[in-house]
XYZ file of C-alpha atoms in Angstrom:
588
model
C 34.535 -28.987 -35.742
C 37.941 -31.004 -35.624
C 41.382 -28.937 -34.920
C 43.657 -29.209 -37.816
C 46.685 -29.112 -35.747
C 45.354 -32.150 -33.829
C 44.621 -34.325 -37.123
C 48.324 -33.268 -38.347
C 49.868 -34.339 -35.140
C 47.797 -37.749 -35.289
C 49.256 -38.475 -38.496
C 52.659 -37.431 -37.745
C 52.388 -39.692 -34.554
C 50.996 -42.827 -36.643
C 53.665 -42.454 -39.267
C 56.703 -42.351 -36.749
C 55.233 -45.283 -34.596
C 55.099 -47.174 -38.374
C 58.316 -46.370 -39.159
C 60.203 -47.253 -35.946
C 58.386 -50.774 -36.099
C 59.348 -51.347 -39.618
C 63.084 -49.946 -39.656
C 63.926 -52.287 -36.896
C 65.858 -55.218 -38.760
C 64.086 -58.552 -37.946
C 67.078 -60.708 -38.525
C 69.430 -58.541 -36.558
C 66.765 -58.830 -33.433
C 66.602 -62.464 -33.994
C 70.346 -62.912 -33.950
C 70.776 -60.770 -30.672
C 67.763 -62.474 -29.223
C 69.631 -66.027 -29.862
C 72.643 -65.049 -28.126
C 70.702 -62.778 -25.226
C 67.655 -65.080 -24.855
C 67.226 -68.730 -25.344
C 63.323 -68.513 -25.018
C 61.309 -66.708 -27.691
C 58.731 -65.387 -25.310
C 61.755 -63.521 -23.777
C 62.461 -62.111 -27.275
C 59.053 -60.962 -27.819
C 58.819 -59.362 -24.413
C 61.882 -57.397 -25.200
C 60.697 -56.088 -28.478
C 57.319 -54.967 -26.780
C 59.403 -53.025 -23.873
C 61.350 -51.361 -26.584
C 58.225 -50.475 -28.396
C 56.346 -48.987 -25.502
C 59.536 -46.908 -24.635
C 59.701 -45.510 -28.176
C 55.938 -44.613 -28.028
C 56.294 -42.877 -24.717
C 59.185 -40.458 -26.041
C 56.900 -39.565 -28.743
C 54.229 -38.920 -26.838
C 56.123 -36.668 -24.542
C 57.492 -34.740 -27.677
C 53.868 -34.455 -29.363
C 52.653 -32.755 -25.991
C 55.753 -30.256 -25.812
C 54.668 -29.143 -29.498
C 50.896 -29.131 -28.685
C 51.517 -26.833 -25.866
C 54.056 -24.726 -27.887
C 51.357 -24.065 -30.692
C 48.703 -23.222 -28.202
C 50.867 -20.737 -26.457
C 51.555 -19.319 -30.079
C 47.558 -19.087 -30.951
C 46.858 -17.183 -27.390
C 49.602 -14.830 -28.144
C 48.322 -14.051 -31.396
C 44.987 -13.002 -29.871
C 46.332 -11.278 -26.738
C 45.262 -14.000 -24.398
C 48.231 -14.859 -21.686
C 45.983 -16.940 -19.190
C 47.178 -20.362 -18.184
C 45.902 -23.401 -19.889
C 45.260 -26.471 -17.914
C 44.454 -29.684 -19.459
C 42.163 -31.834 -17.832
C 41.608 -35.799 -18.871
C 37.839 -36.632 -18.949
C 36.642 -39.442 -20.878
C 39.804 -40.097 -22.646
C 39.625 -36.360 -24.053
C 41.660 -33.305 -23.535
C 39.531 -30.336 -22.686
C 40.676 -26.737 -22.119
C 39.171 -25.188 -18.964
C 39.491 -21.463 -20.359
C 37.620 -22.113 -23.146
C 34.759 -23.773 -21.237
C 34.468 -20.789 -18.969
C 34.295 -18.863 -22.116
C 31.416 -20.603 -23.708
C 29.238 -20.136 -20.682
C 25.921 -18.195 -20.997
C 25.422 -14.643 -19.186
C 21.980 -13.588 -18.318
C 21.368 -10.199 -19.835
C 18.422 -9.558 -18.232
C 15.350 -11.373 -16.527
C 11.883 -10.865 -17.135
C 9.741 -10.711 -13.957
C 5.865 -10.927 -14.279
C 5.132 -9.521 -10.689
C 4.361 -6.088 -11.616
C 2.047 -6.864 -14.588
C 0.275 -9.160 -12.846
C -0.459 -6.779 -9.769
C -0.717 -3.345 -11.606
C -2.892 -2.995 -14.719
C -1.560 -0.788 -17.306
C -3.630 1.894 -18.425
C -1.567 4.498 -20.495
C 2.051 5.862 -21.055
C 3.203 9.208 -21.852
C 6.425 10.555 -23.414
C 7.329 14.078 -22.553
C 9.604 16.636 -24.463
C 12.029 16.411 -21.072
C 12.307 14.613 -17.809
C 9.336 14.540 -15.550
C 10.125 16.197 -12.119
C 6.670 16.514 -10.244
C 3.310 14.548 -10.714
C -0.354 15.766 -9.175
C -3.814 14.026 -9.830
C -6.375 16.676 -10.556
C -9.431 16.674 -8.502
C -11.678 16.166 -11.456
C -14.121 13.036 -11.354
C -15.759 11.397 -14.313
C -19.141 9.736 -14.036
C -17.802 6.705 -12.552
C -15.978 8.530 -9.711
C -12.437 7.861 -10.830
C -9.913 10.424 -11.341
C -10.112 12.117 -14.745
C -6.919 14.348 -15.477
C -3.328 14.015 -14.251
C -0.742 16.927 -14.097
C 2.807 16.400 -14.784
C 5.604 19.084 -14.296
C 8.830 19.020 -16.283
C 12.360 20.237 -15.926
C 11.457 23.255 -18.305
C 8.742 24.712 -16.285
C 5.929 23.043 -18.259
C 2.880 21.409 -17.035
C 1.403 18.759 -19.211
C -2.344 17.750 -18.374
C -3.380 14.363 -19.751
C -6.294 11.905 -19.484
C -6.511 8.113 -18.275
C -5.885 6.847 -21.852
C -3.037 9.096 -22.356
C -4.207 11.448 -24.509
C -2.534 15.304 -23.809
C -5.218 17.749 -23.361
C -2.956 20.720 -22.133
C 0.637 21.507 -23.057
C 0.926 24.694 -20.607
C 3.947 27.046 -20.490
C 4.147 28.625 -17.091
C 5.732 31.872 -16.708
C 8.745 30.295 -15.037
C 11.536 28.253 -16.787
C 12.501 26.891 -13.590
C 11.896 23.092 -13.152
C 8.284 22.271 -11.291
C 9.527 20.390 -8.202
C 5.998 20.851 -6.242
C 2.427 20.792 -7.229
C -0.936 20.863 -5.316
C -4.802 21.138 -6.709
C -7.796 21.672 -5.133
C -11.178 22.406 -6.164
C -12.979 25.791 -6.597
C -16.456 26.837 -5.497
C -17.370 26.555 -9.244
C -18.394 23.782 -11.204
C -15.723 21.983 -13.226
C -13.119 24.341 -12.109
C -10.134 23.904 -10.092
C -6.823 25.565 -9.026
C -3.290 23.984 -9.439
C -0.153 25.405 -7.402
C 3.173 24.758 -8.656
C 6.574 25.472 -6.655
C 9.688 25.876 -8.781
C 13.236 25.018 -8.038
C 14.054 28.800 -8.089
C 11.794 29.457 -5.412
C 8.896 31.060 -7.589
C 5.223 29.976 -6.430
C 2.423 30.519 -9.156
C -1.407 29.484 -9.175
C -2.921 28.489 -12.283
C -7.119 27.929 -13.117
C -7.786 24.858 -14.685
C -11.537 24.496 -16.046
C -13.382 22.564 -18.712
C -15.042 24.622 -21.468
C -17.920 23.305 -23.599
C -17.607 23.050 -27.282
C -21.225 22.502 -28.588
C -23.547 20.398 -26.566
C -21.333 17.399 -25.263
C -17.740 17.978 -26.320
C -15.564 19.780 -23.595
C -12.021 21.018 -23.649
C -9.623 21.728 -20.872
C -8.302 25.207 -20.390
C -5.465 26.258 -18.065
C -4.532 29.910 -17.492
C -1.865 31.483 -14.886
C -4.170 33.686 -12.314
C -1.613 34.582 -9.908
C 2.202 34.537 -8.489
C 2.662 34.419 -4.663
C 6.590 34.590 -4.801
C 9.034 35.740 -7.209
C 12.218 33.585 -8.486
C 15.724 33.851 -7.110
C 15.176 32.051 -3.753
C 15.577 28.404 -2.148
C 13.795 25.785 -3.885
C 10.192 24.892 -2.649
C 10.018 21.365 -1.169
C 6.374 21.164 0.445
C 2.960 22.533 -0.826
C -0.291 21.878 1.059
C -3.672 23.268 1.184
C -5.413 23.941 4.322
C -9.329 24.847 4.311
C -11.036 26.823 7.175
C -14.773 27.090 6.353
C -14.757 28.790 2.984
C -11.183 30.115 3.294
C -7.939 28.277 1.847
C -4.770 28.733 2.765
C -1.597 27.714 0.851
C 1.196 26.140 3.031
C 4.667 25.938 1.523
C 7.954 25.101 2.625
C 11.541 25.623 0.989
C 15.032 24.080 1.804
C 15.759 26.158 4.482
C 12.431 24.657 6.296
C 10.666 28.137 6.706
C 7.070 27.613 6.522
C 4.986 30.443 4.471
C 1.159 30.693 4.800
C -0.829 32.459 1.671
C -3.967 33.618 1.234
C -5.707 32.156 -1.907
C -5.712 35.446 -3.510
C -1.825 35.292 -3.189
C -1.114 37.646 -0.267
C 1.067 36.453 2.610
C -0.825 35.683 5.638
C 2.377 34.695 7.834
C 5.530 32.797 8.175
C 7.441 30.878 10.858
C 10.695 29.321 10.986
C 11.059 25.836 12.971
C 14.141 24.255 14.357
C 13.969 21.122 12.178
C 12.776 21.101 8.347
C 9.131 19.862 7.833
C 9.034 17.146 5.246
C 5.099 16.307 4.929
C 1.932 17.594 6.520
C -1.228 15.980 7.919
C -4.103 17.105 6.135
C -6.589 19.400 7.653
C -4.887 19.111 11.059
C -1.936 21.612 10.715
C 0.264 18.887 12.435
C 3.708 17.862 10.239
C 6.539 15.571 10.529
C 10.084 16.978 10.819
C 13.798 15.515 10.454
C 13.871 14.879 14.105
C 10.341 14.779 15.215
C 7.143 16.597 14.514
C 5.522 19.770 14.649
C 2.373 21.711 14.796
C 1.239 25.423 13.250
C -1.251 27.455 15.043
C -2.879 29.747 12.476
C -4.060 32.310 14.843
C -0.620 33.695 16.014
C 1.531 31.730 13.571
C 3.437 29.907 16.387
C 5.074 26.428 15.874
C 5.160 23.722 18.556
C 7.859 20.961 18.167
C 8.649 17.631 19.852
C 10.998 15.015 19.371
C 9.816 11.718 17.847
C 10.141 8.599 20.669
C 12.377 6.084 19.397
C 13.954 7.890 16.523
C 17.284 7.851 18.471
C 18.843 10.998 17.016
C 18.856 9.729 13.332
C 17.535 12.049 10.844
C 14.538 11.435 8.893
C 14.515 11.948 4.529
C 11.334 11.054 3.647
C 7.879 10.422 4.958
C 4.491 9.629 3.653
C 0.966 9.183 5.508
C -0.850 6.036 5.449
C -3.848 5.971 3.055
C -6.289 4.222 5.394
C -5.399 6.009 8.747
C -3.833 9.147 8.590
C -2.081 9.191 11.924
C 0.281 6.430 10.684
C 3.458 7.500 8.675
C 6.053 5.428 6.912
C 9.552 7.198 6.271
C 13.249 6.273 5.697
C 16.325 7.626 7.873
C 19.441 8.338 7.301
C 20.649 5.481 9.107
C 18.937 3.302 6.575
C 15.871 2.069 8.389
C 12.351 2.053 7.071
C 10.664 3.368 10.246
C 6.506 3.108 11.171
C 5.756 6.537 12.853
C 2.367 7.452 14.733
C 1.444 10.874 15.064
C -1.622 11.498 17.607
C -3.440 14.356 18.944
C -4.401 17.969 17.719
C -1.999 21.278 17.410
C -1.864 21.893 21.242
C -1.145 18.109 22.496
C 0.379 15.892 19.976
C 2.894 12.838 20.200
C 5.171 11.256 17.860
C 6.451 7.665 18.255
C 8.380 5.179 16.171
C 6.394 1.953 16.275
C 8.886 -0.261 14.395
C 12.142 0.358 12.522
C 13.481 -2.059 9.752
C 17.018 -1.860 7.823
C 16.368 -1.464 4.331
C 19.343 -1.794 1.647
C 18.133 0.323 -0.924
C 20.048 3.352 -2.909
C 18.664 7.200 -2.768
C 17.193 9.287 -3.679
C 13.733 7.868 -2.747
C 10.377 8.937 -3.365
C 7.236 7.585 -1.110
C 3.499 7.165 -1.985
C 0.926 5.177 -0.323
C -2.223 3.531 -1.783
C -5.110 1.443 0.324
C -2.957 -1.242 2.185
C 0.280 -0.821 0.610
C 3.406 1.273 0.530
C 5.371 2.093 -2.648
C 9.163 3.407 -2.857
C 11.059 4.424 -5.988
C 14.483 5.120 -6.434
C 16.400 5.851 -9.960
C 16.130 2.114 -11.048
C 13.579 0.285 -9.175
C 10.306 0.174 -7.671
C 9.418 -1.623 -4.201
C 5.935 -2.708 -3.129
C 5.229 -3.172 0.763
C 2.226 -4.769 2.424
C 1.050 -2.576 5.440
C -2.453 -4.057 5.787
C -1.803 -7.790 6.862
C -3.133 -8.709 10.168
C 0.022 -10.363 11.076
C 1.900 -7.248 10.777
C -0.646 -4.842 11.873
C 0.436 -5.406 15.567
C 4.177 -5.360 14.991
C 3.647 -2.347 12.534
C 6.618 -3.551 10.121
C 5.925 -3.461 6.277
C 6.482 -6.379 4.326
C 8.296 -6.403 1.114
C 6.115 -8.043 -1.335
C 8.127 -7.659 -4.626
C 10.468 -5.439 -6.486
C 10.472 -4.465 -10.105
C 13.140 -2.430 -12.251
C 12.036 0.514 -14.103
C 13.435 -1.035 -17.258
C 11.135 -4.275 -16.783
C 8.235 -1.860 -16.645
C 9.010 0.063 -19.683
C 9.560 -3.048 -21.379
C 5.758 -3.688 -21.157
C 5.032 -0.829 -23.691
C 8.558 -0.377 -25.378
C 10.559 -2.592 -27.416
C 14.104 -3.041 -26.640
C 15.173 -1.573 -29.872
C 13.888 1.715 -28.731
C 15.274 1.333 -24.991
C 18.653 0.540 -26.407
C 18.717 3.810 -28.163
C 19.098 5.650 -24.809
C 22.353 4.076 -23.842
C 23.332 7.154 -21.360
C 21.025 7.153 -18.569
C 19.849 10.326 -17.095
C 19.824 10.508 -13.536
C 16.667 12.417 -12.416
C 14.755 12.632 -8.968
C 12.192 9.777 -8.935
C 8.471 10.800 -9.057
C 5.157 9.006 -8.161
C 1.670 10.065 -7.181
C -1.496 8.293 -6.559
C -5.123 9.065 -5.521
C -4.588 7.071 -2.172
C -7.152 4.546 -3.864
C -5.764 2.297 -6.364
C -4.480 4.704 -9.254
C -0.756 5.234 -9.488
C 1.211 7.605 -11.730
C 4.960 6.567 -12.072
C 7.927 8.336 -13.617
C 9.871 5.727 -15.069
C 13.030 7.592 -15.668
C 13.747 10.320 -18.118
C 10.855 11.156 -20.450
C 8.441 8.368 -19.821
C 5.381 8.587 -17.528
C 3.035 5.640 -16.998
C -0.253 5.192 -15.313
C -1.475 1.983 -13.665
C -4.027 0.641 -11.552
C -3.746 -1.679 -8.686
C -4.902 -5.191 -8.343
C -3.603 -6.025 -5.265
C -6.078 -7.308 -2.789
C -6.834 -4.873 0.256
C -7.929 -5.928 3.653
C -10.223 -4.038 5.701
C -9.876 -5.523 9.172
C -6.814 -3.224 10.106
C -8.648 -0.998 12.463
C -10.557 -3.764 13.921
C -7.496 -5.454 14.576
C -6.565 -3.432 17.503
C -10.008 -3.290 18.993
C -10.153 -7.119 19.301
C -6.706 -7.437 20.780
C -7.470 -4.511 23.252
C -8.634 -4.664 27.092
C -11.658 -2.639 25.603
C -13.453 -5.659 24.312
C -12.959 -7.497 27.638
C -14.707 -4.919 29.481
C -17.819 -4.747 27.087
C -17.982 -8.365 27.195
C -18.120 -8.146 31.015
C -20.654 -5.586 30.961
C -22.908 -7.407 28.772
C -22.420 -10.843 30.906
C -23.360 -8.631 34.224
C -26.474 -7.301 32.356
C -27.637 -10.762 31.194
C -27.014 -12.212 34.722
C -28.949 -9.609 36.601
C -31.911 -9.618 33.810
C -32.134 -13.408 34.432
C -32.136 -13.159 38.248
C -34.844 -10.396 38.317
C -37.046 -12.389 36.107
C -36.786 -15.353 38.152
C -37.661 -13.367 41.498
C -40.683 -11.816 39.655
C -41.613 -15.088 38.207
C -42.124 -16.471 41.781
C -44.184 -13.875 43.426
C -46.247 -10.659 42.372
C -44.831 -7.387 41.767
C -48.309 -5.549 42.609
C -47.346 -3.208 45.394
C -50.900 -3.980 47.109
C -51.448 -7.328 48.977
C -53.830 -9.747 47.628
C -56.137 -9.059 50.680
C -56.181 -5.490 50.501
C -56.845 -5.962 46.429
C -59.961 -8.459 47.375
C -61.428 -6.560 50.181
C -60.927 -2.859 48.994
C -62.639 -0.830 45.897
C -61.176 1.780 43.610
C -62.026 5.385 44.269
C -65.283 6.548 42.690
C -66.864 2.998 43.255
C -69.727 1.982 45.450
C -69.703 -0.934 47.712
C -71.968 -3.052 45.313
C -69.622 -3.006 42.691
C -68.143 -6.719 41.826
C -64.583 -7.474 43.582
C -61.379 -8.061 41.975
C -60.369 -11.842 41.150
C -58.093 -14.110 43.267
C -54.310 -13.095 43.476
C -53.643 -16.382 42.370
C -55.426 -16.382 39.152
C -54.003 -12.837 38.401
C -50.295 -14.450 39.095
C -50.892 -17.264 36.413
C -52.032 -14.644 34.175
C -49.154 -12.416 34.660
C -46.666 -15.315 34.050
C -48.270 -16.198 31.087
C -48.092 -12.538 29.736
C -44.436 -12.495 30.594
C -43.710 -15.677 28.776
C -45.336 -13.950 25.588
C -42.849 -10.951 26.216
C -45.663 -8.487 27.505
C -46.083 -7.186 30.873
C -49.308 -8.013 32.798
C -51.630 -5.181 33.891
C -52.364 -4.137 37.396
C -55.692 -6.314 37.605
C -57.118 -8.746 35.673
C -60.369 -8.737 33.701
C -63.711 -9.157 35.618
C -64.726 -12.572 35.940
C -67.983 -13.851 34.193
C -71.316 -13.846 36.585
C -72.874 -17.109 37.297
C -75.414 -18.812 34.811
C -77.549 -19.247 38.077
C -77.663 -15.601 38.902
C -80.559 -14.185 37.640
C -79.028 -10.747 37.924
C -76.160 -10.379 35.599
C -74.794 -6.918 37.462
C -74.979 -6.555 41.403
C -77.256 -4.188 42.646
C -77.473 -1.271 42.897
C -76.835 -0.105 39.645
C -76.349 3.336 38.290
C -78.901 4.511 35.657
C -76.718 6.633 34.119
C -74.494 3.893 33.130
C -74.068 3.524 29.473
C -72.173 0.678 27.675
C -69.319 1.720 25.093
C -71.583 1.493 21.900
C -74.255 3.580 23.573
C -72.101 6.473 24.178
C -73.203 9.559 22.051
C -71.167 12.228 23.814
C -74.153 14.210 25.148
C -74.669 15.548 28.582
C -76.535 13.588 31.289
C -80.258 14.243 31.427
C -81.221 17.261 33.929
C -84.123 15.148 35.486
C -83.408 13.721 38.957
C -83.077 9.851 38.904
C -85.476 9.607 41.878
C -88.819 10.820 40.141
C -90.455 8.972 37.438
C -92.251 10.288 34.280
């Protein structure tokens, strides 16, 4: 749209120029020109110079008025920025207005998460989620069936994979649930859930399926015991250790104190390590601490600790063990490093070593979780997915960042922007995430929302073989195989040239076996026996000690050499009866 001020100034400029040109008296100019200039061309040139001079003065006055008008307009709206006029294509442009008209990106849609993680269901709680645990129930396909979520009011929600809430359980403690662990019972379709609360309370609940009719079943949850009362330090870690049919509940609080409870709720023992434990290795009583590693001996409740090589006196803040190899762990230090740690050995002799370090620019607090081949880190704003299974990075041990996605982008897949904009005040809560260590992920999306996803990321199964094929053990095995092949071929070559019979050929032809008389047929020639043995070896069979007897000559009237034992019977004539009692020398 044209500016009305510019239009008025243009008309004003046109009228002034026209008035100046007309107001000049033509005879006067000619009279003056006759006196000053005799040539008419000089008179015309003089007129043009005067006209240009007058036009320049008018233009300068108009520019001054334009600047004053724009300054008044800017002062009216409260803008005091300097205006710079730029000549471009014969037009005047305002640089400040051009900058104001530029588009600003509000948000960007990223398809990385939706392409790699399939959305299954979402759940909206009445309050913020503080803890997530996947219950050990399995369906007919072998997938996890129920998911438990604890909130800041001390309640536990249990819902299915499709998002249906089957249990909304009010625990006896109103403090937020900050830790949760579950394990199967000895009875079918029954499990136990242990919850740790911020006020230090530890409760045990029983979850079981109850049949309603023939096929329908409902889930029931009830509190069966209380391990620890409240008014203590917050619980940070809960773990279950199996010894035969006995189960022990291991818990740690904010001070680092380790307590072991029996399944019925009685205290088995407690110990205080020098450094606070962060995560336990399942079924091995090994754990990683802020400064290194440690082990717990249940027989005498003693803790053995050692520093982690390569940690360089920095404090670890988060840890999670890998899904494929439990001896590998990934953590985050106070110096902002993402570390890869190896924990090897048993409770008596163990070793912790930092395999790699990588600087990571990420805001805290953080939550770590691992699935097959990948590491997932969550903070209050984003989700980061790292690859830990690519063969190129197995030797170096450095997790590779695949992509990151904001929690708002993930929520936008099932929420509209109008619903998301209603919560203008973002509630800062602790990030929560859980997995079945296979492909199922349950993620807290900030506030009251919890989403369930299944990973579509490819999993490489050559992680453990990579170490073997690049180790000296392979070369030693290949050397043994080659030596065995060499000596086997050499022995076969020696035996094919000569006989392996311990008796010589002359003794074989001249002597007879035990129990035979001197009239029996002799053995065949050793040369023919050797050739037969070679033929048998070529067929994969080993030759006998002596060959079959040679056939009698057709010219020989007697097929068997004399004397012949009259008691001799051929194989078809044997009837397994005893020999006759009559002597052979008398005839009937």
